[in-house]
CSV table of C-alpha atoms and ligand atoms in Angstrom, one decimal:
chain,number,residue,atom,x,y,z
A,21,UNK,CA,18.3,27.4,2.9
A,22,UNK,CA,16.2,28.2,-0.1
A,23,UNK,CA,12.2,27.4,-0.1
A,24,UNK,CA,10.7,27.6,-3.7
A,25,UNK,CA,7.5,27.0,-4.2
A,26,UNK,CA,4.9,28.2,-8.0
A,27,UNK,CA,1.5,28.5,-8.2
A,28,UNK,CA,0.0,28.4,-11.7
A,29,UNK,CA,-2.4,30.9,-12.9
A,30,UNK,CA,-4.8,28.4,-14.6
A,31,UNK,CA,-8.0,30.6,-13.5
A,32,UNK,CA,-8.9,32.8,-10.4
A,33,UNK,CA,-7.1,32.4,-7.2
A,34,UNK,CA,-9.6,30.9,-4.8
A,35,UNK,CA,-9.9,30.7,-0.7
A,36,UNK,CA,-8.5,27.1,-1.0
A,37,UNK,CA,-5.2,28.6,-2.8
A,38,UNK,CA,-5.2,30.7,0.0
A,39,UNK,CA,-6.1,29.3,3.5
A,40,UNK,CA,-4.0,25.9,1.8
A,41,UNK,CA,-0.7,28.1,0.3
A,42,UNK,CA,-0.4,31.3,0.1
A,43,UNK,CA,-1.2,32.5,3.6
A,44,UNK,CA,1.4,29.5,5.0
A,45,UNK,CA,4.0,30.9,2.1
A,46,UNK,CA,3.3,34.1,4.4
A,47,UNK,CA,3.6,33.1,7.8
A,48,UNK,CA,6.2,30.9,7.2
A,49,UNK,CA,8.9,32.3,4.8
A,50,UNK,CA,12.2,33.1,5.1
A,51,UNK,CA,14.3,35.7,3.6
A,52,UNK,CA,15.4,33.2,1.2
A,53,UNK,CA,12.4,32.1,0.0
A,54,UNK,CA,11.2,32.3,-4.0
A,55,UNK,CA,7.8,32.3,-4.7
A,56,UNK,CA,6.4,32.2,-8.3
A,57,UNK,CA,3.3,32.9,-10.6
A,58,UNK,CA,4.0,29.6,-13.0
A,59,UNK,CA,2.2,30.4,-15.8
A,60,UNK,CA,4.1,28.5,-18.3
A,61,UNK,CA,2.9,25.8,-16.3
A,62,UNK,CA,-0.5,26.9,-17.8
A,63,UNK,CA,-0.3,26.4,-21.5
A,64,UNK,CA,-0.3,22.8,-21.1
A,65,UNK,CA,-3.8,22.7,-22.1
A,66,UNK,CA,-6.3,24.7,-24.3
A,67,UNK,CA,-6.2,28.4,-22.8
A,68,UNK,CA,-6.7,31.8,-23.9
A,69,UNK,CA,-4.0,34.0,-24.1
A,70,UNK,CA,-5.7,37.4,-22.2
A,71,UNK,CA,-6.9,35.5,-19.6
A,72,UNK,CA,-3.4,34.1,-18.6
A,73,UNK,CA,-2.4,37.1,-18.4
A,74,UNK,CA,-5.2,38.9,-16.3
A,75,UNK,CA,-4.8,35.8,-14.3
A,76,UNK,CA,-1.4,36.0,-13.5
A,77,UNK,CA,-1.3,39.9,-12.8
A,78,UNK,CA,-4.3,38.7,-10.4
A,79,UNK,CA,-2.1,35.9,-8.7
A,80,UNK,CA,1.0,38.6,-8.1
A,81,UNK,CA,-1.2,40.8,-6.6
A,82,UNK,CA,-2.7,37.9,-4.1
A,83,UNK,CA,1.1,37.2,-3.2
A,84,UNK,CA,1.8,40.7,-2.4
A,85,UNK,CA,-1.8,41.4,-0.2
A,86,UNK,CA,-0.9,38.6,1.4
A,87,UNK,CA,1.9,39.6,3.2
A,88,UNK,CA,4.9,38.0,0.9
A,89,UNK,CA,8.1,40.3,0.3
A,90,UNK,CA,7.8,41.8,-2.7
A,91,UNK,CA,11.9,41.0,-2.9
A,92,UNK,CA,10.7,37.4,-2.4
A,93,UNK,CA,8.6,37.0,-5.4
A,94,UNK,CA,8.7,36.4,-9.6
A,95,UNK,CA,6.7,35.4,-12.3
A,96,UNK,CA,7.9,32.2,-14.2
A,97,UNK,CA,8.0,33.7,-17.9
A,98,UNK,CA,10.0,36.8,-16.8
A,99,UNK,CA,12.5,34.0,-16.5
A,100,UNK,CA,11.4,31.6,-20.0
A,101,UNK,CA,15.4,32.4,-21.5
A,102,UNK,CA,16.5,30.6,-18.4
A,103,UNK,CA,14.2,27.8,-17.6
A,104,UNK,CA,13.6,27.0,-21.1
A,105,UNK,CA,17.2,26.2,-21.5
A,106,UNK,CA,16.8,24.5,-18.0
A,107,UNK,CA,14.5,22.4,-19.3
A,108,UNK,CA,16.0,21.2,-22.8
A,109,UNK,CA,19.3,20.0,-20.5
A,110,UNK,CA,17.4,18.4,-18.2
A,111,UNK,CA,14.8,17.0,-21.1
A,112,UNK,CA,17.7,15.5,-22.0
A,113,UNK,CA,18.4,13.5,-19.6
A,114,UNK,CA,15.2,12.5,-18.8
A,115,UNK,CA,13.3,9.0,-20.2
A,116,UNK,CA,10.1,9.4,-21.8
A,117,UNK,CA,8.9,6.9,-19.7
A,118,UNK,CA,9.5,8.4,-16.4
A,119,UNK,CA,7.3,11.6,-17.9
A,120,UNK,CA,5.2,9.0,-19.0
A,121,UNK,CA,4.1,7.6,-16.0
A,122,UNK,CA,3.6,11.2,-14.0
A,123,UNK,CA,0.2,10.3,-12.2
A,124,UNK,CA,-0.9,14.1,-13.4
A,125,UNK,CA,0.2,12.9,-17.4
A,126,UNK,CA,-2.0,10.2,-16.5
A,127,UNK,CA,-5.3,12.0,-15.8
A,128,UNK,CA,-4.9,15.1,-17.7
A,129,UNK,CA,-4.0,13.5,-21.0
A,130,UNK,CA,-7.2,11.4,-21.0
A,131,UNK,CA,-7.6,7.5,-23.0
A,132,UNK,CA,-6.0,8.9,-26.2
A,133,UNK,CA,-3.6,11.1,-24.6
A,134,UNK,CA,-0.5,9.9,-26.4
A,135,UNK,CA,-2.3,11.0,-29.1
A,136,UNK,CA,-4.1,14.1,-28.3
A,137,UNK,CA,-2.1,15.4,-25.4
A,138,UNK,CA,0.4,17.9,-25.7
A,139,UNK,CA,4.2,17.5,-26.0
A,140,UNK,CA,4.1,20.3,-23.2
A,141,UNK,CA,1.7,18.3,-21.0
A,142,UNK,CA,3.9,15.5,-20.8
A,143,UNK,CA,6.9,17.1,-20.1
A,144,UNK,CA,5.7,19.7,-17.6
A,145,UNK,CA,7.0,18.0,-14.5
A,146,UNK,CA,10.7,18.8,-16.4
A,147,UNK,CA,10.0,22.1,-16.3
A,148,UNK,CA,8.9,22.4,-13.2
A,149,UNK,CA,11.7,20.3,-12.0
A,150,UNK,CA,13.9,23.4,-14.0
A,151,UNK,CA,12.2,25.6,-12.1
A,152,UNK,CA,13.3,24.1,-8.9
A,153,UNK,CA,16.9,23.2,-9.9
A,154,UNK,CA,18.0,26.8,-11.9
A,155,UNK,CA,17.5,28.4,-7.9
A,156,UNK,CA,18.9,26.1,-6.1
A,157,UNK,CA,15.7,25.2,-3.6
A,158,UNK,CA,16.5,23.3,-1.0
A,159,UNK,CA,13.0,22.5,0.0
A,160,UNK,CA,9.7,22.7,-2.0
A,161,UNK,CA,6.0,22.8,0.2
A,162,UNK,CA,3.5,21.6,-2.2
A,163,UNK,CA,0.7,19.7,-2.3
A,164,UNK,CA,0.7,16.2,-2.4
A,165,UNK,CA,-0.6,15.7,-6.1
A,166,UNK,CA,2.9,17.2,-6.7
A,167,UNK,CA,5.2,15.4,-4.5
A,168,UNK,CA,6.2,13.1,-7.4
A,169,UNK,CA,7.1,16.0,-9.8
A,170,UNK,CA,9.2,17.1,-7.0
A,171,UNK,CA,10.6,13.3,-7.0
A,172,UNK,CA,11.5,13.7,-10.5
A,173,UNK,CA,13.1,17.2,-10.0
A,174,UNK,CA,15.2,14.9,-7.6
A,175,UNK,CA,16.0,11.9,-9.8
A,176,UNK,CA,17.1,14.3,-12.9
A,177,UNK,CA,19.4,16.2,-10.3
A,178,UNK,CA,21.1,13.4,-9.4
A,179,UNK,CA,21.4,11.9,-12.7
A,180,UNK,CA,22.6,15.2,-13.9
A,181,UNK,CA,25.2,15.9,-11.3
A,182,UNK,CA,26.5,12.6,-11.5
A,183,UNK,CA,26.5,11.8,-15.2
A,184,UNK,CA,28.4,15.5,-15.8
A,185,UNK,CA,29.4,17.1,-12.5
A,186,UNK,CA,27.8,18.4,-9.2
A,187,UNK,CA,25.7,21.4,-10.2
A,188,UNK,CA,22.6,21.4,-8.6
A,189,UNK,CA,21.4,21.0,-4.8
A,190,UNK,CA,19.0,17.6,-4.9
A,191,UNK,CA,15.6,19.6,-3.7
A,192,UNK,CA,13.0,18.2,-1.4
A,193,UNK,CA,9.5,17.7,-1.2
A,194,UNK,CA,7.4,19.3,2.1
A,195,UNK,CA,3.9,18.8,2.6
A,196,UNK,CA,2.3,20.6,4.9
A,197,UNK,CA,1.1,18.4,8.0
A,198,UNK,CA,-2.5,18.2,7.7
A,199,UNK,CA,-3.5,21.5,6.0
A,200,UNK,CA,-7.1,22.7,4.8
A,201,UNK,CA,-8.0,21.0,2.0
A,202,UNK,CA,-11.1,23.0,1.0
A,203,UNK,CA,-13.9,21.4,-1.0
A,204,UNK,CA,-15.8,22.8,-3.4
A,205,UNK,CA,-18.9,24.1,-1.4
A,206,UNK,CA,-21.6,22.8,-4.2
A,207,UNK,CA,-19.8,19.4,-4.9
A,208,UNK,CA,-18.0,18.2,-1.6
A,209,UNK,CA,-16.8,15.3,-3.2
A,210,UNK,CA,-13.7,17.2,-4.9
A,211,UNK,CA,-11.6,20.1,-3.9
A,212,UNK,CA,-12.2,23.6,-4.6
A,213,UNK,CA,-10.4,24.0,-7.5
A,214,UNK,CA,-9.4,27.2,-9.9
A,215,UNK,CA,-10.6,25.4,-13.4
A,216,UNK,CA,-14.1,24.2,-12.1
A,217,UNK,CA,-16.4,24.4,-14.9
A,218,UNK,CA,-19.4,24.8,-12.4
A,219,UNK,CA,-18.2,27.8,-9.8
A,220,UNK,CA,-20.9,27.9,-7.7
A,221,UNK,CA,-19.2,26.4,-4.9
A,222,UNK,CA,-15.9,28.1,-5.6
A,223,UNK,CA,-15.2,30.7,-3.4
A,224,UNK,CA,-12.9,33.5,-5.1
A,225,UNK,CA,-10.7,35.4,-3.4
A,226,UNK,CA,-12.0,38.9,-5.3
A,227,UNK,CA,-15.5,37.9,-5.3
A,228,UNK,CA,-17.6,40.3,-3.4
A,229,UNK,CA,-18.7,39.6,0.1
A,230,UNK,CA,-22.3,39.4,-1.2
A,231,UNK,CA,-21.3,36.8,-3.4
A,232,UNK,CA,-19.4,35.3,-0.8
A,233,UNK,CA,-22.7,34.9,1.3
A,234,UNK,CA,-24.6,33.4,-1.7
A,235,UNK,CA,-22.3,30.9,-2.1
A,236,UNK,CA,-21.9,29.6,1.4
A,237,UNK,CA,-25.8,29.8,1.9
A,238,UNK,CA,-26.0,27.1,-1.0
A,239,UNK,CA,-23.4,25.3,-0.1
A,240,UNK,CA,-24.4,21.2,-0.5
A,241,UNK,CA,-24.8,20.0,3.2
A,242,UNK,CA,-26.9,16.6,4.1
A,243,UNK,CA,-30.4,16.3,6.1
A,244,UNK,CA,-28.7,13.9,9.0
A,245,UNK,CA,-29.1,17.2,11.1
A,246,UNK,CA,-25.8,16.4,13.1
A,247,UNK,CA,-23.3,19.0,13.9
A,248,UNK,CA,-20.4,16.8,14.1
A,249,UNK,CA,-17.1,16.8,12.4
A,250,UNK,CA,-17.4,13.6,10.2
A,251,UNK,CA,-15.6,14.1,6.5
A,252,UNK,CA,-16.1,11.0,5.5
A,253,UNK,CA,-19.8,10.5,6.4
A,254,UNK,CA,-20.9,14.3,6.2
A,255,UNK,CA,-17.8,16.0,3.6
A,256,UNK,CA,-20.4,19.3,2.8
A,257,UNK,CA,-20.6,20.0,6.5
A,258,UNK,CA,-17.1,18.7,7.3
A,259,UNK,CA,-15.7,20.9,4.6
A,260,UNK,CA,-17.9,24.5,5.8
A,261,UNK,CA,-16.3,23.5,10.0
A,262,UNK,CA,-12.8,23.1,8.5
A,263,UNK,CA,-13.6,26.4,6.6
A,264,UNK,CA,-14.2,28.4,9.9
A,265,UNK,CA,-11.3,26.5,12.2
A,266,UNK,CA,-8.7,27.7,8.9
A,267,UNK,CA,-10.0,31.1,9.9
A,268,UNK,CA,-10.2,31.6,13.3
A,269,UNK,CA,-7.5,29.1,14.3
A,270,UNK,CA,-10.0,26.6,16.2
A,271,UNK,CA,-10.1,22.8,15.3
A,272,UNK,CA,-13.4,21.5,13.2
A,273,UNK,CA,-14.6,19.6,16.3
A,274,UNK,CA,-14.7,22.4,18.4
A,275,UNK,CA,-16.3,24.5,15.8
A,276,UNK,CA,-19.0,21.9,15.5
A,277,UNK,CA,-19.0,22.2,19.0
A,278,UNK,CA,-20.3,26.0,19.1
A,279,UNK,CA,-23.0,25.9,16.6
A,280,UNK,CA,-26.3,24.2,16.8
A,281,UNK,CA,-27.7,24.4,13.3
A,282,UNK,CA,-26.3,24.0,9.8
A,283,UNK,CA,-27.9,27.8,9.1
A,284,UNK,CA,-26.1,29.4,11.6
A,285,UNK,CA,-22.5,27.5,10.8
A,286,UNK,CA,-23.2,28.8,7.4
A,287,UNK,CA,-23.6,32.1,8.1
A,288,UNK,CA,-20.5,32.0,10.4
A,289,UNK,CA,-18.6,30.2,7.7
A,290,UNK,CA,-19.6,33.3,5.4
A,291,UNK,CA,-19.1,36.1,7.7
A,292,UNK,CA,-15.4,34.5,9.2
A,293,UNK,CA,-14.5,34.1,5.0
A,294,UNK,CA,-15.5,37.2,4.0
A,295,UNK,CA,-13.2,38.8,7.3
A,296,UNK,CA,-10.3,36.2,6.6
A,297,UNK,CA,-10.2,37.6,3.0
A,298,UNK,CA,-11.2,41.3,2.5
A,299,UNK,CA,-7.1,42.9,3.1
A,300,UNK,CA,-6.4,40.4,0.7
A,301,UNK,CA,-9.4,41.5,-2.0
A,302,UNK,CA,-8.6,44.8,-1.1
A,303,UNK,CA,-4.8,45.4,-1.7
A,304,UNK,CA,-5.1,43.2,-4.5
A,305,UNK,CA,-7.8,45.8,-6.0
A,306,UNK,CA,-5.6,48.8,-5.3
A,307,UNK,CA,-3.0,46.9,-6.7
A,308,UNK,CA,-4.7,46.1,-10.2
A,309,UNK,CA,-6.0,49.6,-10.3
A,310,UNK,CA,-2.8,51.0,-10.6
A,311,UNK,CA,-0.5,48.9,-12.9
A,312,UNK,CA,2.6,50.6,-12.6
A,313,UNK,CA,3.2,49.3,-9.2
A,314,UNK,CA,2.7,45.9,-10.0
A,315,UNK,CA,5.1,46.2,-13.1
A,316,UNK,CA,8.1,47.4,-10.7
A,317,UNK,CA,7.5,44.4,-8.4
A,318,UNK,CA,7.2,42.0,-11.5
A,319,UNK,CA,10.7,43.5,-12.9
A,320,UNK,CA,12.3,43.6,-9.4
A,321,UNK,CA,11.8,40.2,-9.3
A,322,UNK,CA,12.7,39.3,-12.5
A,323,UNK,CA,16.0,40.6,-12.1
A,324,UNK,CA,16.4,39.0,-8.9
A,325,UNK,CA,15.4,35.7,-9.7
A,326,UNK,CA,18.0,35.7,-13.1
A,327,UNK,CA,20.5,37.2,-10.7
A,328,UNK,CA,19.9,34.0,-8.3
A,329,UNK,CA,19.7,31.7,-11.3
A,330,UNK,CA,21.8,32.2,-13.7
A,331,UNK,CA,25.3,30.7,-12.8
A,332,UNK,CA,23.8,27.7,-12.4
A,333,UNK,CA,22.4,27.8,-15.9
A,334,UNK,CA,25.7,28.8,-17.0
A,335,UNK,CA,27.7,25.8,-14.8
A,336,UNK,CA,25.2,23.0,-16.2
A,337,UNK,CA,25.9,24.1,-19.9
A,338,UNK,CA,29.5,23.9,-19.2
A,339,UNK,CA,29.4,20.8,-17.9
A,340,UNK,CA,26.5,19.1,-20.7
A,341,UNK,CA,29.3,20.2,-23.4
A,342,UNK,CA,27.4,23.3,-24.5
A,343,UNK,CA,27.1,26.7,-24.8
B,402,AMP,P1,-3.5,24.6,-7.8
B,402,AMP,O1,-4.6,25.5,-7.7
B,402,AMP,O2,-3.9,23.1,-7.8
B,402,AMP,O3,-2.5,25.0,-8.8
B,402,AMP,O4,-2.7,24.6,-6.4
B,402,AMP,C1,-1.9,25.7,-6.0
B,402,AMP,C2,-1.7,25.6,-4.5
B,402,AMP,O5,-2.9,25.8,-3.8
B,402,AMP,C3,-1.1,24.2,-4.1
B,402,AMP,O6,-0.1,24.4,-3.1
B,402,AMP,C4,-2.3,23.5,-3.6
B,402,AMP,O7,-1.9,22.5,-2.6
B,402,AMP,C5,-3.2,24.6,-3.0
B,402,AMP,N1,-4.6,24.3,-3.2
B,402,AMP,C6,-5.2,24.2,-4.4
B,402,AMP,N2,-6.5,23.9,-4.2
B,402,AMP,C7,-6.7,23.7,-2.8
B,402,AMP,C8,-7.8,23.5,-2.0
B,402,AMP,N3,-9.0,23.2,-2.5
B,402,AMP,N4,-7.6,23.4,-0.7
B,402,AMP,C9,-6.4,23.7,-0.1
B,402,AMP,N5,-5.3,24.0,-0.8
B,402,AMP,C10,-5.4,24.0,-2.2
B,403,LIG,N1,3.1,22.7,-10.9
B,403,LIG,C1,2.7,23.3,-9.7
B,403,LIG,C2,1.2,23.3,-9.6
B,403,LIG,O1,0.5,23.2,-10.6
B,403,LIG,C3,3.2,24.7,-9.7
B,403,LIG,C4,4.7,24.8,-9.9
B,403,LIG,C5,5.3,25.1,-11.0
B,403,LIG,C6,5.7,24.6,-8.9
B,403,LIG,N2,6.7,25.0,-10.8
B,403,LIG,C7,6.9,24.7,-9.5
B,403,LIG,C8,5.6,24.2,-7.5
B,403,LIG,C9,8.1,24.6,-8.8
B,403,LIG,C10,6.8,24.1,-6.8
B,403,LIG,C11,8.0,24.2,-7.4
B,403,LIG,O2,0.7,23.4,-8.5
């Protein structure tokens, strides 16, 4: 069985990444398990080059603090020879309108998208779906605003395998049952999310505890002055008791339960944060300090991941007439 799941390096890994993802990639992987820096996946809109990089060096060494194998682990464009020829077969058999209507496509490309919007944009769920197919995954966690790219990663494998021949496993989607879904601390209204434009309520994971604090302390509440855990009604307070429970394995209610004023769940909030995160901040620090380490994991698992890959690649040219 083989879990794959990416995580694109579109700005600074942030606790939600973390207590949502990464730390369940930890606990809950298998030897077989692939886990990926996507940052192809982050070109699909206006970016700048140096950053992706810095960014994805800074999302490889989150995956290692956090506990995944090194063995276990890639980064997408180590592999672009494979994948990009992944994606041109299974462009091919994909209709522009079932890129079209990608709910993502939707909302990123804006009114004018067709227009405006990249050709990349629009045809990012192939690649991801390439991604999926050239190992062979089995099963892919993700959040649910990706569940229908992993639906079309399904539809082009079965079109594929049965318009030229069985060649790839049809994947599945896994959501994690009811997993934190951190909000942004200064706008509870949306998640905590790496491209925020605002990041005063975005807790980073390599932001210093002092900054952790300041954030939490600000973090938007409400003046109902009732500890209870009600998202709906109260998200700000809802989102800094989910916060606590996601770090010291108790539910939200009987966090709420425990405190008896919004300044002392804050500072709790902060303090269990700042504990929940510092071997992460930390490796990831020792790591970025002193590259060369980092480079041998990142070609390890490079050659690892082409080694897994490639027959595939090589079986689905075959088969399309090609190569
Ligand atoms: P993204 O940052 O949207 O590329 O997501 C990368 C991974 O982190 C996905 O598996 C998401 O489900 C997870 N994730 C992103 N933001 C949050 C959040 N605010 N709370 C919980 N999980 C998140
Ligand atoms: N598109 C995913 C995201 O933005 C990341 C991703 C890229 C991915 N390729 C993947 C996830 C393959 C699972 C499988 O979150």
């Amino acid at each position: 069985m083989t879990r794959l799941s990416g995580i694109t390096p579109s700005g600074h890994a942030h606790a939600g990444n973390y207590l949502g993802a990464i730390r369940r990639w930890a606990r809950e992987g298998a030897p077989g398990d692939l886990y990926f820096v996507s940052d192809l996946h982050a070109m699909t809109t206006p970016y700048h080059p140096q950053r992706l990089r810095a960014h994805t060096r800074e999302l490889l060494a989150v995956l290692i603090a956090s506990g995944i194998e090194p063995d276990q682990m890639f980064v997408q464009s180590d592999l672009i020879r494979e994948v990009g020829a992944l994606t041109w077969l299974l462009e091919c058999t994909c209709a522009y309108g079932e890129a079209a209507r990608m709910t993502q496509f939707k909302e990123k490309a804006g009114k004018d998208g067709k227009v405006t919007a990249r050709l990349g944009l629009l045809t990012y769920p192939v690649l991801m779906a390439a991604d999926i197919l050239l190992q062979g995954a089995d099963e892919v966690p993700v959040g649910d605003d990706q569940e229908q790219h992993v639906e079309l990663a399904r539809a082009l494998a079965r079109r594929f395998n049965g318009t030229f021949g069985e060649v790839f496993v049809v994947p599945r989607a896994v959501t994690p049952q009811a997993g934190a879904r951190i909000r942004d601390l200064a706008h509870p209204d949306r998640k905590m999310d790496k491209s925020a434009g605002d990041v005063a309520g975005v807790i980073f994971l390599m932001d210093a505890p002092d900054l952790v604090r300041r954030k939490v302390k600000r973090a938007v509440t409400d003046s109902l002055d009732r500890l209870e855990y009600r998202p709906d009604d109260q998200p700000g307070l809802a989102n800094l008791l989910e916060i606590v429970a996601a770090c010291t394995g108790k539910s939200p209610r009987e966090v709420a339960d425990s405190f008896d004023s919004y300044g002392t769940l804050k500072d709790a909030a902060a303090e269990a944060l700042i504990e929940e995160l510092r071997p992460i901040r930390d490796t990831a620090r020792t790591l970025l300090d002193d590259p060369s380490e980092l480079d041998r994991v990142r070609a390890d698992g490079a050659v690892r991941a082409r080694e897994r890959g490639t027959h595939r690649l090589q079986s689905a040219l075959r088969l399309a007439g090609v190569g």
